[in-house]
Amino acid sequence: MIPIAEETIGAAGQGVYRLHGAPDNANFVVRMVLEELGARYEFVSVDRAAGEQKSEEYRKLNPQGLIPVLEVPGQDAVTFETGAILLMLSERHRSLAPAPESSGRGRFLKWLFFLSNTLHADLRISFKPHRYMLDKACMPDLNAALRSRIDASFLLLEQELEACGGPFLLGGGLSCLDLYLAACARWAQIYGTCGVWPADNYPRLFRLLEELEARQSVQRACELELIEGLPFTAPTPVAFAREK
Ligand SMILES: N[C@@H](CCC(=O)N[C@@H](CS)C(=O)NCC(=O)O)C(=O)O
């Protein structure tokens, strides 16, 4: 790991982050949050076609060999796991999440962990089901189970949006949850092997996705991630090479 030099720490005391990732990987979520925060950061490209995320050097950052990693000035270790990175950023910037002592904190935390532990985790399986089921004959069953779990997760989110009145998951104010959710909605429509998640069957979610697409921060993040067109309501895959 290349340590971040002290002199790169910004005037606002927030420092310069260093984000490691590849186009439209989970770093997309972190990038949208960094852009929304207006934080200074550098991007280090990880070559997935060459399997760089599994290299000895990269595993010094994340021993799982997974993207993303965020280097945070002043921390004694890098941060990996998308959910942890979002929590870290929202706390450091006191933005995009209810304050720890506020009455909305529990609501924020439960949905953050839900997105990370349930929806994103299931989507990951749907991207590479062969890693979870060695017997090919069982693949249709796995895909059917994933389809129903993923749809059920999005339904819970739709119901939460209805209950809180939207347009965002916590009601009137944008949080990092919305950006995480939008990326999951994007990936669920284009990268899974268990069928397409029909975003337009979920009107409140669809409205949230439209709202996010209009934000400058999201548009800038998309440009930097090589994502073209409407990223959430009419997504198309990024043409990037992956390791076999
Ligand atoms: N739980 C992890 C999952 C990260 C993840 O699945 N990363 C993918 C890219 S989106 C990856 O690195 N895949 C490479 C591989 O599986 O070898 C997180 O939230 O950060």
CSV table of C-alpha atoms and ligand atoms in Angstrom, one decimal:
chain,number,residue,atom,x,y,z
A,1,MET,CA,0.0,0.0,0.0
A,2,ILE,CA,1.2,3.5,-0.9
A,3,PRO,CA,0.8,5.7,2.2
A,4,ILE,CA,-0.9,9.0,1.6
A,5,ALA,CA,1.6,11.8,2.2
A,6,GLU,CA,0.7,14.2,5.0
A,7,GLU,CA,1.0,17.2,2.6
A,8,THR,CA,-1.9,16.0,0.5
A,9,ILE,CA,-4.3,16.6,3.4
A,10,GLY,CA,-6.7,19.3,2.3
A,11,ALA,CA,-7.3,22.7,3.8
A,12,ALA,CA,-10.7,21.5,5.1
A,13,GLY,CA,-9.0,18.8,7.1
A,14,GLN,CA,-10.9,16.1,5.3
A,15,GLY,CA,-7.8,14.9,3.4
A,16,VAL,CA,-7.4,13.4,0.0
A,17,TYR,CA,-8.9,10.0,-0.3
A,18,ARG,CA,-7.7,7.3,-2.6
A,19,LEU,CA,-10.3,5.1,-4.2
A,20,HIS,CA,-9.3,1.8,-5.9
A,21,GLY,CA,-11.7,0.4,-8.4
A,22,ALA,CA,-12.7,-0.5,-11.9
A,23,PRO,CA,-15.6,0.8,-14.1
A,24,ASP,CA,-19.1,0.1,-12.7
A,25,ASN,CA,-17.8,-2.0,-9.9
A,26,ALA,CA,-18.9,-1.3,-6.3
A,27,ASN,CA,-16.5,1.7,-6.3
A,28,PHE,CA,-19.3,3.4,-8.4
A,29,VAL,CA,-21.3,3.7,-5.1
A,30,VAL,CA,-18.3,5.2,-3.3
A,31,ARG,CA,-17.5,7.5,-6.2
A,32,MET,CA,-21.1,8.9,-6.2
A,33,VAL,CA,-20.9,9.6,-2.5
A,34,LEU,CA,-17.5,11.3,-2.8
A,35,GLU,CA,-18.8,13.4,-5.7
A,36,GLU,CA,-21.9,14.3,-3.7
A,37,LEU,CA,-19.8,15.3,-0.8
A,38,GLY,CA,-17.5,17.4,-3.0
A,39,ALA,CA,-14.5,15.5,-1.4
A,40,ARG,CA,-11.1,15.5,-2.9
A,41,TYR,CA,-9.9,12.1,-4.0
A,42,GLU,CA,-7.6,10.2,-6.3
A,43,PHE,CA,-8.7,7.2,-8.3
A,44,VAL,CA,-6.5,4.1,-8.7
A,45,SER,CA,-7.6,1.9,-11.6
A,46,VAL,CA,-7.6,-1.8,-10.9
A,47,ASP,CA,-7.2,-3.9,-14.0
A,48,ARG,CA,-9.8,-6.6,-13.7
A,49,ALA,CA,-9.0,-8.1,-17.1
A,50,ALA,CA,-5.6,-9.0,-15.7
A,51,GLY,CA,-7.1,-10.1,-12.4
A,52,GLU,CA,-5.2,-7.4,-10.6
A,53,GLN,CA,-7.6,-7.5,-7.6
A,54,LYS,CA,-6.2,-10.9,-6.8
A,55,SER,CA,-2.6,-9.9,-7.0
A,56,GLU,CA,-0.3,-10.1,-3.9
A,57,GLU,CA,0.0,-6.3,-4.0
A,58,TYR,CA,-3.7,-5.6,-4.1
A,59,ARG,CA,-4.4,-8.2,-1.4
A,60,LYS,CA,-2.2,-6.1,0.9
A,61,LEU,CA,-5.1,-3.6,0.7
A,62,ASN,CA,-8.0,-6.0,0.7
A,63,PRO,CA,-7.1,-9.7,1.5
A,64,GLN,CA,-10.4,-10.8,0.0
A,65,GLY,CA,-9.1,-9.5,-3.4
A,66,LEU,CA,-12.3,-7.5,-3.8
A,67,ILE,CA,-13.0,-4.0,-5.1
A,68,PRO,CA,-13.4,-1.3,-3.7
A,69,VAL,CA,-10.8,-0.1,-1.3
A,70,LEU,CA,-10.7,3.4,0.1
A,71,GLU,CA,-7.5,4.8,1.6
A,72,VAL,CA,-8.4,7.4,4.2
A,73,PRO,CA,-5.7,9.8,5.5
A,74,GLY,CA,-5.1,9.5,9.2
A,75,GLN,CA,-6.4,5.9,9.4
A,76,ASP,CA,-4.1,3.1,10.4
A,77,ALA,CA,-5.6,0.8,7.8
A,78,VAL,CA,-7.4,1.1,4.6
A,79,THR,CA,-11.2,0.6,4.5
A,80,PHE,CA,-12.9,-2.1,2.4
A,81,GLU,CA,-16.5,-3.2,2.3
A,82,THR,CA,-18.8,-0.7,0.6
A,83,GLY,CA,-21.1,-0.3,3.6
A,84,ALA,CA,-18.2,0.4,5.9
A,85,ILE,CA,-16.8,3.0,3.5
A,86,LEU,CA,-20.1,4.8,3.3
A,87,LEU,CA,-20.4,4.9,7.1
A,88,MET,CA,-16.9,6.2,7.4
A,89,LEU,CA,-17.5,8.9,4.8
A,90,SER,CA,-20.8,10.0,6.2
A,91,GLU,CA,-19.3,10.3,9.7
A,92,ARG,CA,-16.2,12.1,8.6
A,93,HIS,CA,-18.2,14.7,6.6
A,94,ARG,CA,-21.2,14.7,8.9
A,95,SER,CA,-23.3,14.5,5.7
A,96,LEU,CA,-25.5,12.1,3.8
A,97,ALA,CA,-26.7,10.4,7.0
A,98,PRO,CA,-28.5,11.3,10.1
A,99,ALA,CA,-26.2,12.3,13.0
A,100,PRO,CA,-25.3,9.4,15.4
A,101,GLU,CA,-27.4,11.0,18.2
A,102,SER,CA,-30.4,11.8,16.0
A,103,SER,CA,-33.7,10.0,16.2
A,104,GLY,CA,-33.3,8.9,12.5
A,105,ARG,CA,-30.0,7.1,13.1
A,106,GLY,CA,-31.5,3.6,13.7
A,107,ARG,CA,-33.5,3.8,10.5
A,108,PHE,CA,-30.4,4.8,8.6
A,109,LEU,CA,-28.2,2.0,10.1
A,110,LYS,CA,-30.8,-0.8,9.5
A,111,TRP,CA,-31.2,0.1,5.8
A,112,LEU,CA,-27.4,0.5,5.3
A,113,PHE,CA,-26.9,-3.0,6.7
A,114,PHE,CA,-29.8,-4.4,4.8
A,115,LEU,CA,-28.4,-3.0,1.5
A,116,SER,CA,-25.0,-4.4,2.2
A,117,ASN,CA,-25.8,-7.7,3.9
A,118,THR,CA,-28.9,-8.7,2.0
A,119,LEU,CA,-29.5,-6.9,-1.4
A,120,HIS,CA,-25.9,-6.4,-2.5
A,121,ALA,CA,-24.9,-9.8,-1.1
A,122,ASP,CA,-27.6,-11.5,-3.1
A,123,LEU,CA,-26.8,-9.5,-6.3
A,124,ARG,CA,-23.2,-10.6,-6.0
A,125,ILE,CA,-24.3,-14.3,-6.0
A,126,SER,CA,-26.4,-13.5,-9.1
A,127,PHE,CA,-23.4,-12.1,-10.9
A,128,LYS,CA,-21.3,-15.2,-10.4
A,129,PRO,CA,-23.6,-18.1,-9.3
A,130,HIS,CA,-21.1,-20.8,-10.3
A,131,ARG,CA,-19.0,-19.8,-7.3
A,132,TYR,CA,-21.8,-20.7,-5.0
A,133,MET,CA,-23.2,-23.8,-6.7
A,134,LEU,CA,-20.7,-26.3,-8.1
A,135,ASP,CA,-23.4,-28.6,-9.5
A,136,LYS,CA,-24.6,-27.0,-12.7
A,137,ALA,CA,-27.9,-29.0,-12.5
A,138,CYS,CA,-28.8,-26.9,-9.4
A,139,MET,CA,-28.3,-23.6,-11.2
A,140,PRO,CA,-32.0,-23.1,-12.2
A,141,ASP,CA,-33.0,-23.6,-8.6
A,142,LEU,CA,-30.4,-21.2,-7.3
A,143,ASN,CA,-31.4,-18.6,-10.0
A,144,ALA,CA,-35.1,-19.0,-9.0
A,145,ALA,CA,-34.3,-18.5,-5.3
A,146,LEU,CA,-32.2,-15.4,-6.1
A,147,ARG,CA,-34.9,-14.0,-8.3
A,148,SER,CA,-37.4,-14.2,-5.5
A,149,ARG,CA,-35.0,-12.9,-2.8
A,150,ILE,CA,-33.9,-9.9,-4.9
A,151,ASP,CA,-37.5,-9.0,-5.8
A,152,ALA,CA,-38.6,-9.3,-2.2
A,153,SER,CA,-35.7,-7.0,-1.1
A,154,PHE,CA,-36.7,-4.3,-3.7
A,155,LEU,CA,-40.4,-4.7,-2.6
A,156,LEU,CA,-39.4,-3.9,1.0
A,157,LEU,CA,-37.5,-0.8,-0.2
A,158,GLU,CA,-40.6,0.2,-2.3
A,159,GLN,CA,-42.8,-0.2,0.8
A,160,GLU,CA,-40.4,1.8,2.9
A,161,LEU,CA,-40.4,4.6,0.4
A,162,GLU,CA,-44.2,4.6,0.5
A,163,ALA,CA,-44.3,4.6,4.3
A,164,CYS,CA,-41.9,7.5,4.7
A,165,GLY,CA,-43.4,9.5,1.8
A,166,GLY,CA,-40.1,9.6,-0.2
A,167,PRO,CA,-38.7,10.8,-2.4
A,168,PHE,CA,-35.6,9.4,-0.7
A,169,LEU,CA,-35.3,6.3,1.5
A,170,LEU,CA,-35.1,8.4,4.7
A,171,GLY,CA,-37.9,10.8,3.5
A,172,GLY,CA,-37.1,14.3,2.3
A,173,GLY,CA,-33.3,14.3,2.4
A,174,LEU,CA,-30.8,12.5,0.3
A,175,SER,CA,-28.5,10.0,2.1
A,176,CYS,CA,-25.8,7.7,1.0
A,177,LEU,CA,-28.4,4.9,1.2
A,178,ASP,CA,-30.1,6.3,-2.0
A,179,LEU,CA,-26.9,6.1,-3.9
A,180,TYR,CA,-26.1,2.6,-2.8
A,181,LEU,CA,-29.7,1.5,-3.6
A,182,ALA,CA,-29.5,3.1,-7.1
A,183,ALA,CA,-26.3,1.2,-8.0
A,184,CYS,CA,-27.9,-2.0,-6.8
A,185,ALA,CA,-31.0,-1.2,-8.9
A,186,ARG,CA,-28.7,-0.6,-11.9
A,187,TRP,CA,-26.8,-3.8,-11.5
A,188,ALA,CA,-30.0,-5.9,-10.9
A,189,GLN,CA,-31.2,-4.8,-14.4
A,190,ILE,CA,-28.1,-5.6,-16.4
A,191,TYR,CA,-25.5,-8.0,-14.8
A,192,GLY,CA,-27.4,-10.8,-13.0
A,193,THR,CA,-27.9,-14.3,-14.4
A,194,CYS,CA,-31.4,-14.8,-12.8
A,195,GLY,CA,-33.4,-12.5,-15.0
A,196,VAL,CA,-34.0,-8.8,-15.1
A,197,TRP,CA,-35.4,-6.8,-12.2
A,198,PRO,CA,-38.3,-4.8,-13.6
A,199,ALA,CA,-37.6,-1.3,-12.2
A,200,ASP,CA,-40.8,0.2,-13.7
A,201,ASN,CA,-43.0,-2.2,-11.6
A,202,TYR,CA,-41.8,-0.3,-8.5
A,203,PRO,CA,-43.1,3.2,-9.0
A,204,ARG,CA,-41.6,4.9,-5.9
A,205,LEU,CA,-38.2,3.3,-6.5
A,206,PHE,CA,-38.4,4.4,-10.2
A,207,ARG,CA,-39.1,8.0,-9.1
A,208,LEU,CA,-36.1,7.9,-6.8
A,209,LEU,CA,-33.9,6.6,-9.6
A,210,GLU,CA,-35.1,9.4,-11.9
A,211,GLU,CA,-34.4,12.0,-9.2
A,212,LEU,CA,-30.9,10.7,-8.8
A,213,GLU,CA,-30.1,10.7,-12.5
A,214,ALA,CA,-30.8,14.4,-12.6
A,215,ARG,CA,-28.1,15.1,-10.0
A,216,GLN,CA,-24.8,16.6,-11.2
A,217,SER,CA,-22.8,14.4,-8.7
A,218,VAL,CA,-24.3,11.3,-10.2
A,219,GLN,CA,-23.8,12.4,-13.7
A,220,ARG,CA,-20.1,13.2,-13.0
A,221,ALA,CA,-19.6,9.8,-11.3
A,222,CYS,CA,-21.1,8.1,-14.3
A,223,GLU,CA,-18.9,9.8,-16.7
A,224,LEU,CA,-15.8,8.8,-14.7
A,225,GLU,CA,-17.1,5.2,-14.4
A,226,LEU,CA,-17.6,5.1,-18.2
A,227,ILE,CA,-21.4,4.6,-17.7
A,228,GLU,CA,-23.4,6.0,-20.6
A,229,GLY,CA,-27.0,7.0,-21.0
A,230,LEU,CA,-29.5,6.8,-18.1
A,231,PRO,CA,-27.7,4.8,-15.5
A,232,PHE,CA,-30.7,3.7,-13.4
A,233,THR,CA,-33.9,3.9,-15.4
A,234,ALA,CA,-32.5,2.6,-18.8
A,235,PRO,CA,-29.1,1.1,-17.9
A,236,THR,CA,-26.8,-0.5,-20.3
A,237,PRO,CA,-23.7,-2.5,-19.3
A,238,VAL,CA,-20.3,-0.9,-19.4
A,239,ALA,CA,-18.1,-2.5,-22.0
A,240,PHE,CA,-15.2,-3.5,-19.8
A,241,ALA,CA,-13.0,-6.5,-19.7
A,242,ARG,CA,-13.1,-8.8,-16.7
A,243,GLU,CA,-10.9,-11.7,-15.6
A,244,LYS,CA,-12.3,-15.1,-16.7
B,1,LIG,N1,-18.9,-7.1,0.1
B,1,LIG,C1,-18.1,-6.4,-0.8
B,1,LIG,C2,-18.3,-6.9,-2.2
B,1,LIG,C3,-17.4,-6.2,-3.2
B,1,LIG,C4,-17.5,-6.9,-4.6
B,1,LIG,O1,-18.3,-7.8,-4.8
B,1,LIG,N2,-16.6,-6.5,-5.5
B,1,LIG,C5,-16.5,-7.0,-6.8
B,1,LIG,C6,-16.6,-5.9,-7.8
B,1,LIG,S1,-18.2,-5.1,-7.7
B,1,LIG,C7,-15.2,-7.7,-7.0
B,1,LIG,O2,-14.2,-7.2,-6.5
B,1,LIG,N3,-15.2,-8.7,-7.7
B,1,LIG,C8,-13.9,-9.4,-8.1
B,1,LIG,C9,-13.9,-10.8,-7.8
B,1,LIG,O3,-14.9,-11.3,-7.3
B,1,LIG,O4,-12.9,-11.4,-8.0
B,1,LIG,C10,-18.3,-4.9,-0.7
B,1,LIG,O5,-19.4,-4.5,-0.4
B,1,LIG,O6,-17.3,-4.1,-0.9
